[in-house]
Structure formats: structure tokens, C-alpha cells
């Protein structure tokens, strides 16, 4: 099972979480300001790391992935890309990684597990990738605050319903919003996701906007096409 982008391919047969709109949106939306080092938390297939390798000249792009099958697949995707010399995946939980790593990073990015519902699937790897009991928001933010450079930024995507609580929690770790984009599937749909850019700078105000993905089923808005045009081969055939 291979997903082909313009400048790289992603194997995803072994990873619990397949390529989806959330990851592509975050990788394309995240502002890039000449980071020297990047960390991708919960890398899965390695999609976010590969997108940021395409978009930046960062010499160090590290990823951390707890699931062994996903880690192996991520490493293969890195090695088979044109940026293999800049990409490295660690097989560990983020909690373990944060305790042991000596690096700090200019840009940290994560499409984290965010489901807190009691319901679990029978597939353990999928539960690990989707549910916060393997990496709580508090553990995520604590590690980010430890590993982020003084001028660094943290980019994350969450359910819209979790946004307010996450921002309040982040402030306790000295991380504050710089920019937020909410998304909705179409013009009449409810807000679904929020992409947040956080840093150590506390601002009195910051930009907040809304990105609408589709005009109608399978017909994408100009804003969505403009954001993702450097990645999708054929806009209209992507995974939802």
C-alpha cells in the first residue's frame, strides 16, 4: 500500500494510522522560518517529517514513533526519500525520548493521539495511535516545553472541541498561541479541527482563521488546493 506525493512516496501498509487530511494539512500549514532542527512526535508513516524535509533545508529532522511496525515503515520511507541523510526515526515513546535526548529543536510538530472516549478498537496499534492514554496532552506539552528552543515553535492539530482546553493547559507549560486555523469540511459543516502554532511568546492577540476544505463532495476549495498543491499529485483522489 503506497501513497504517492509529488516528491516522495509513503508506504503505509504496516502503520495503524494511514495518510489522511489531518496530516497533510498540518505539514503544509506549519510555518517554516529556516529551522535548523525539527522534531516530529508520533511520526507514524513519517509523512510530516517528509513534508517538512521537502519544505525546508533543516539539516536535522528527527522523528519518534512508539509502534514497532510503524517505526520500521517510517524508517523505510525516510531511507527511500531524497532527504534520507537528514531524516532519522527513534523507536521509543515520546516520554522516554524526552528524558534521554540532549537535543533541542527549533520546530516541533505533532499529529498526536487525541481520542479520549472509552471505546477502543480490537487493534492495539490503532488504539496507541488514536487514544490519549498512551500520550496525554500534559505529557506532550511537558516534553515539548523541555525540547523546544527559546525562539522555537510547536505546531499541532487537534479536534476543534479540544482547542480551548489545550490552550489553557499549554499556558501552564509556558507555551502560548501565535496563530490558529480552524477547519471545516464544507461551508455548512461544523468546525472539525484546529491547527495551533505555539511558542514561548505570550501575545495580546494573534491571527485566527477558518479553512474550508470542500465546496461539495470531491470538489476542493481554492484555499485548500493552494495550501496542498506542492504535495498532491492529483487533487481529488486524496484520502479523507
mmCIF file of C-alpha atoms in Angstrom:
data_model
loop_
_atom_site.group_PDB
_atom_site.id
_atom_site.type_symbol
_atom_site.label_atom_id
_atom_site.label_comp_id
_atom_site.label_asym_id
_atom_site.label_seq_id
_atom_site.Cartn_x
_atom_site.Cartn_y
_atom_site.Cartn_z
ATOM 1 C CA UNK A 1 0.000 0.000 0.000
ATOM 2 C CA UNK A 2 1.755 3.112 -1.284
ATOM 3 C CA UNK A 3 0.639 6.747 -1.283
ATOM 4 C CA UNK A 4 2.410 8.811 -3.926
ATOM 5 C CA UNK A 5 3.083 12.510 -3.485
ATOM 6 C CA UNK A 6 4.847 14.820 -5.930
ATOM 7 C CA UNK A 7 8.323 14.463 -4.424
ATOM 8 C CA UNK A 8 8.110 11.356 -2.243
ATOM 9 C CA UNK A 9 6.206 8.116 -1.673
ATOM 10 C CA UNK A 10 4.826 6.796 1.603
ATOM 11 C CA UNK A 11 4.412 3.112 2.381
ATOM 12 C CA UNK A 12 1.559 2.690 4.858
ATOM 13 C CA UNK A 13 0.646 -0.993 4.894
ATOM 14 C CA UNK A 14 2.032 -1.579 8.412
ATOM 15 C CA UNK A 15 1.171 1.715 10.103
ATOM 16 C CA UNK A 16 -2.034 1.833 12.138
ATOM 17 C CA UNK A 17 -2.852 5.366 11.025
ATOM 18 C CA UNK A 18 -2.961 5.830 7.243
ATOM 19 C CA UNK A 19 -2.368 9.013 5.265
ATOM 20 C CA UNK A 20 -5.250 11.407 5.908
ATOM 21 C CA UNK A 21 -6.279 15.009 5.529
ATOM 22 C CA UNK A 22 -5.171 15.986 9.058
ATOM 23 C CA UNK A 23 -1.522 15.123 8.488
ATOM 24 C CA UNK A 24 -1.296 16.680 5.040
ATOM 25 C CA UNK A 25 -2.971 19.861 6.280
ATOM 26 C CA UNK A 26 -0.606 20.218 9.234
ATOM 27 C CA UNK A 27 2.509 19.529 7.164
ATOM 28 C CA UNK A 28 1.503 22.115 4.568
ATOM 29 C CA UNK A 29 0.157 24.748 7.009
ATOM 30 C CA UNK A 30 3.017 24.802 9.515
ATOM 31 C CA UNK A 31 5.071 27.997 9.067
ATOM 32 C CA UNK A 32 8.709 27.415 8.111
ATOM 33 C CA UNK A 33 11.281 30.020 9.157
ATOM 34 C CA UNK A 34 14.666 28.413 8.460
ATOM 35 C CA UNK A 35 14.633 25.856 11.299
ATOM 36 C CA UNK A 36 17.960 24.133 11.908
ATOM 37 C CA UNK A 37 16.342 21.224 13.740
ATOM 38 C CA UNK A 38 12.868 19.665 13.570
ATOM 39 C CA UNK A 39 11.161 17.024 15.719
ATOM 40 C CA UNK A 40 8.103 15.016 14.635
ATOM 41 C CA UNK A 41 6.299 13.452 17.634
ATOM 42 C CA UNK A 42 4.340 10.272 16.873
ATOM 43 C CA UNK A 43 5.678 10.049 13.331
ATOM 44 C CA UNK A 44 3.589 7.129 12.074
ATOM 45 C CA UNK A 45 4.499 6.711 8.399
ATOM 46 C CA UNK A 46 6.861 9.701 8.578
ATOM 47 C CA UNK A 47 4.551 11.908 6.498
ATOM 48 C CA UNK A 48 5.076 15.139 8.463
ATOM 49 C CA UNK A 49 8.859 14.724 8.528
ATOM 50 C CA UNK A 50 8.919 14.120 4.769
ATOM 51 C CA UNK A 51 6.725 17.152 4.080
ATOM 52 C CA UNK A 52 8.958 19.374 6.216
ATOM 53 C CA UNK A 53 12.075 17.941 4.561
ATOM 54 C CA UNK A 54 10.582 18.999 1.220
ATOM 55 C CA UNK A 55 9.702 22.462 2.535
ATOM 56 C CA UNK A 56 12.892 23.262 4.468
ATOM 57 C CA UNK A 57 16.676 22.926 4.452
ATOM 58 C CA UNK A 58 16.823 21.824 8.100
ATOM 59 C CA UNK A 59 19.878 19.570 8.451
ATOM 60 C CA UNK A 60 18.344 17.669 11.405
ATOM 61 C CA UNK A 61 14.843 16.198 11.169
ATOM 62 C CA UNK A 62 14.214 13.699 13.944
ATOM 63 C CA UNK A 63 11.079 11.637 14.446
ATOM 64 C CA UNK A 64 9.916 9.456 17.320
ATOM 65 C CA UNK A 65 7.441 6.569 16.982
ATOM 66 C CA UNK A 66 6.384 4.085 19.664
ATOM 67 C CA UNK A 67 4.811 1.373 17.469
ATOM 68 C CA UNK A 68 7.419 -1.033 16.076
ATOM 69 C CA UNK A 69 5.726 -1.720 12.740
ATOM 70 C CA UNK A 70 5.143 1.978 12.115
ATOM 71 C CA UNK A 71 8.733 2.755 13.139
ATOM 72 C CA UNK A 72 10.109 0.233 10.617
ATOM 73 C CA UNK A 73 7.879 1.590 7.864
ATOM 74 C CA UNK A 74 8.764 5.190 8.746
ATOM 75 C CA UNK A 75 12.486 4.379 8.560
ATOM 76 C CA UNK A 76 11.997 2.761 5.140
ATOM 77 C CA UNK A 77 10.091 5.801 3.893
ATOM 78 C CA UNK A 78 12.912 8.049 5.100
ATOM 79 C CA UNK A 79 15.633 5.934 3.508
ATOM 80 C CA UNK A 80 13.841 5.766 0.163
ATOM 81 C CA UNK A 81 13.304 9.542 0.002
ATOM 82 C CA UNK A 82 15.746 12.067 -1.474
ATOM 83 C CA UNK A 83 16.267 13.526 2.041
ATOM 84 C CA UNK A 84 17.364 10.317 3.783
ATOM 85 C CA UNK A 85 20.576 11.928 5.050
ATOM 86 C CA UNK A 86 18.565 14.469 7.066
ATOM 87 C CA UNK A 87 15.853 12.184 8.451
ATOM 88 C CA UNK A 88 16.109 9.845 11.447
ATOM 89 C CA UNK A 89 13.430 7.979 13.385
ATOM 90 C CA UNK A 90 13.786 6.838 17.009
ATOM 91 C CA UNK A 91 11.820 3.805 18.224
ATOM 92 C CA UNK A 92 10.588 4.963 21.639
ATOM 93 C CA UNK A 93 7.691 6.542 23.445
ATOM 94 C CA UNK A 94 7.830 10.328 23.472
ATOM 95 C CA UNK A 95 8.080 10.238 27.255
ATOM 96 C CA UNK A 96 11.226 8.061 27.039
ATOM 97 C CA UNK A 97 12.642 10.160 24.223
ATOM 98 C CA UNK A 98 12.178 13.423 26.134
ATOM 99 C CA UNK A 99 14.024 12.008 29.147
ATOM 100 C CA UNK A 100 17.009 10.737 27.179
ATOM 101 C CA UNK A 101 17.593 13.144 24.286
ATOM 102 C CA UNK A 102 20.050 16.024 24.643
ATOM 103 C CA UNK A 103 18.879 17.927 21.561
ATOM 104 C CA UNK A 104 16.595 20.944 21.443
ATOM 105 C CA UNK A 105 14.546 21.794 18.372
ATOM 106 C CA UNK A 106 13.563 24.965 16.504
ATOM 107 C CA UNK A 107 10.344 23.387 15.247
ATOM 108 C CA UNK A 108 8.350 20.595 16.882
ATOM 109 C CA UNK A 109 5.332 19.161 15.079
ATOM 110 C CA UNK A 110 2.747 16.577 16.082
ATOM 111 C CA UNK A 111 -0.463 14.994 14.879
ATOM 112 C CA UNK A 112 -0.990 13.422 18.319
ATOM 113 C CA UNK A 113 -3.405 10.804 19.611
ATOM 114 C CA UNK A 114 -6.430 12.770 20.776
ATOM 115 C CA UNK A 115 -9.388 10.478 21.336
ATOM 116 C CA UNK A 116 -10.370 10.274 24.983
ATOM 117 C CA UNK A 117 -13.534 8.192 24.535
ATOM 118 C CA UNK A 118 -13.849 4.859 26.330
ATOM 119 C CA UNK A 119 -14.391 2.973 23.102
ATOM 120 C CA UNK A 120 -11.354 1.125 21.760
ATOM 121 C CA UNK A 121 -10.902 -0.980 18.660
ATOM 122 C CA UNK A 122 -9.575 -4.531 18.842
ATOM 123 C CA UNK A 123 -6.401 -3.388 17.116
ATOM 124 C CA UNK A 124 -3.810 -2.391 19.713
ATOM 125 C CA UNK A 125 -1.606 -0.367 17.333
ATOM 126 C CA UNK A 126 -4.565 1.707 16.168
ATOM 127 C CA UNK A 127 -5.553 2.413 19.766
ATOM 128 C CA UNK A 128 -1.993 3.553 20.526
ATOM 129 C CA UNK A 129 -2.072 5.919 17.570
ATOM 130 C CA UNK A 130 -5.531 7.338 18.313
ATOM 131 C CA UNK A 131 -6.078 7.460 22.079
ATOM 132 C CA UNK A 132 -4.509 9.845 24.595
ATOM 133 C CA UNK A 133 -3.858 7.226 27.256
ATOM 134 C CA UNK A 134 -0.526 6.444 25.516
ATOM 135 C CA UNK A 135 0.435 10.135 25.340
ATOM 136 C CA UNK A 136 -1.682 12.614 27.278
ATOM 137 C CA UNK A 137 -1.806 16.268 26.318
ATOM 138 C CA UNK A 138 0.018 17.080 29.569
ATOM 139 C CA UNK A 139 2.846 14.660 28.731
ATOM 140 C CA UNK A 140 3.027 16.016 25.203
ATOM 141 C CA UNK A 141 3.247 19.638 26.350
ATOM 142 C CA UNK A 142 5.713 18.878 29.132
ATOM 143 C CA UNK A 143 8.075 17.233 26.654
ATOM 144 C CA UNK A 144 7.667 19.989 24.098
ATOM 145 C CA UNK A 145 8.419 22.694 26.669
ATOM 146 C CA UNK A 146 11.606 20.816 27.573
ATOM 147 C CA UNK A 147 12.802 20.217 23.986
ATOM 148 C CA UNK A 148 11.847 23.499 22.292
ATOM 149 C CA UNK A 149 14.486 26.180 21.752
ATOM 150 C CA UNK A 150 13.816 29.612 23.276
ATOM 151 C CA UNK A 151 12.695 31.006 19.910
ATOM 152 C CA UNK A 152 11.190 27.738 18.665
ATOM 153 C CA UNK A 153 7.606 26.930 17.656
ATOM 154 C CA UNK A 154 5.307 23.962 18.211
ATOM 155 C CA UNK A 155 2.713 23.043 15.568
ATOM 156 C CA UNK A 156 -0.142 20.674 16.388
ATOM 157 C CA UNK A 157 -3.561 19.593 15.066
ATOM 158 C CA UNK A 158 -6.462 18.779 17.408
ATOM 159 C CA UNK A 159 -10.214 18.296 17.367
ATOM 160 C CA UNK A 160 -11.849 21.726 17.489
ATOM 161 C CA UNK A 161 -13.611 20.731 20.709
ATOM 162 C CA UNK A 162 -10.251 20.246 22.463
ATOM 163 C CA UNK A 163 -8.768 23.608 21.438
ATOM 164 C CA UNK A 164 -9.742 25.803 24.375
ATOM 165 C CA UNK A 165 -8.659 23.257 26.983
ATOM 166 C CA UNK A 166 -5.372 22.575 25.179
ATOM 167 C CA UNK A 167 -4.511 26.294 25.044
ATOM 168 C CA UNK A 168 -5.227 26.642 28.770
ATOM 169 C CA UNK A 169 -3.097 23.585 29.525
ATOM 170 C CA UNK A 170 -0.260 24.811 27.299
ATOM 171 C CA UNK A 171 -0.052 28.128 29.147
ATOM 172 C CA UNK A 172 0.897 26.186 32.272
ATOM 173 C CA UNK A 173 3.963 24.935 30.400
ATOM 174 C CA UNK A 174 4.888 28.403 29.139
ATOM 175 C CA UNK A 175 3.551 27.842 25.624
ATOM 176 C CA UNK A 176 1.161 30.324 24.011
ATOM 177 C CA UNK A 177 -0.720 30.625 20.693
ATOM 178 C CA UNK A 178 0.842 32.555 17.821
ATOM 179 C CA UNK A 179 -1.618 31.518 15.125
ATOM 180 C CA UNK A 180 -4.705 29.277 14.871
ATOM 181 C CA UNK A 181 -6.523 27.904 11.834
ATOM 182 C CA UNK A 182 -9.792 26.031 12.324
ATOM 183 C CA UNK A 183 -11.039 23.703 9.586
ATOM 184 C CA UNK A 184 -14.450 22.618 8.424
ATOM 185 C CA UNK A 185 -15.289 20.038 5.772
ATOM 186 C CA UNK A 186 -17.573 22.386 3.836
ATOM 187 C CA UNK A 187 -19.172 25.788 4.283
ATOM 188 C CA UNK A 188 -22.100 24.460 6.324
ATOM 189 C CA UNK A 189 -20.284 21.785 8.335
ATOM 190 C CA UNK A 190 -19.313 22.247 11.964
ATOM 191 C CA UNK A 191 -15.741 23.184 12.805
ATOM 192 C CA UNK A 192 -13.786 19.911 12.908
ATOM 193 C CA UNK A 193 -10.080 20.516 13.587
ATOM 194 C CA UNK A 194 -7.798 23.264 14.857
ATOM 195 C CA UNK A 195 -4.178 23.770 13.829
ATOM 196 C CA UNK A 196 -2.248 25.651 16.503
ATOM 197 C CA UNK A 197 1.161 27.286 16.374
ATOM 198 C CA UNK A 198 2.561 27.811 19.884
ATOM 199 C CA UNK A 199 5.727 29.421 21.217
ATOM 200 C CA UNK A 200 7.130 30.853 24.442
ATOM 201 C CA UNK A 201 5.974 34.364 23.478
ATOM 202 C CA UNK A 202 2.712 35.446 25.080
ATOM 203 C CA UNK A 203 0.860 37.692 22.629
ATOM 204 C CA UNK A 204 -2.037 40.023 23.383
ATOM 205 C CA UNK A 205 -3.662 38.960 20.103
ATOM 206 C CA UNK A 206 -2.920 36.559 17.265
ATOM 207 C CA UNK A 207 -4.492 35.628 13.912
ATOM 208 C CA UNK A 208 -7.357 33.137 13.865
ATOM 209 C CA UNK A 209 -8.915 31.979 10.612
ATOM 210 C CA UNK A 210 -11.019 29.173 9.142
ATOM 211 C CA UNK A 211 -10.089 26.887 6.242
ATOM 212 C CA UNK A 212 -12.945 25.239 4.346
ATOM 213 C CA UNK A 213 -11.800 22.061 2.593
ATOM 214 C CA UNK A 214 -14.550 21.245 0.082
ATOM 215 C CA UNK A 215 -17.118 23.230 -1.903
ATOM 216 C CA UNK A 216 -19.003 19.971 -2.325
ATOM 217 C CA UNK A 217 -18.045 16.300 -2.119
ATOM 218 C CA UNK A 218 -14.823 15.822 -4.112
ATOM 219 C CA UNK A 219 -14.633 19.479 -5.205
ATOM 220 C CA UNK A 220 -11.951 21.298 -3.242
ATOM 221 C CA UNK A 221 -11.791 24.976 -2.369
ATOM 222 C CA UNK A 222 -9.114 27.209 -3.854
ATOM 223 C CA UNK A 223 -7.699 27.788 -0.362
ATOM 224 C CA UNK A 224 -7.261 24.049 0.231
ATOM 225 C CA UNK A 225 -5.776 23.467 -3.224
ATOM 226 C CA UNK A 226 -3.374 26.374 -2.784
ATOM 227 C CA UNK A 227 -2.212 25.054 0.580
ATOM 228 C CA UNK A 228 -1.598 21.472 -0.587
ATOM 229 C CA UNK A 229 -0.615 21.966 -4.241
ATOM 230 C CA UNK A 230 3.085 21.194 -3.685
ATOM 231 C CA UNK A 231 2.242 17.716 -2.411
ATOM 232 C CA UNK A 232 -0.772 16.048 -4.007
ATOM 233 C CA UNK A 233 -0.274 14.520 -7.456
ATOM 234 C CA UNK A 234 -3.941 14.672 -8.310
ATOM 235 C CA UNK A 235 -6.083 16.827 -6.070
ATOM 236 C CA UNK A 236 -9.347 14.970 -5.934
ATOM 237 C CA UNK A 237 -8.015 11.490 -5.220
ATOM 238 C CA UNK A 238 -6.658 12.068 -1.739
ATOM 239 C CA UNK A 239 -7.720 10.139 1.296
ATOM 240 C CA UNK A 240 -10.255 11.731 3.616
#
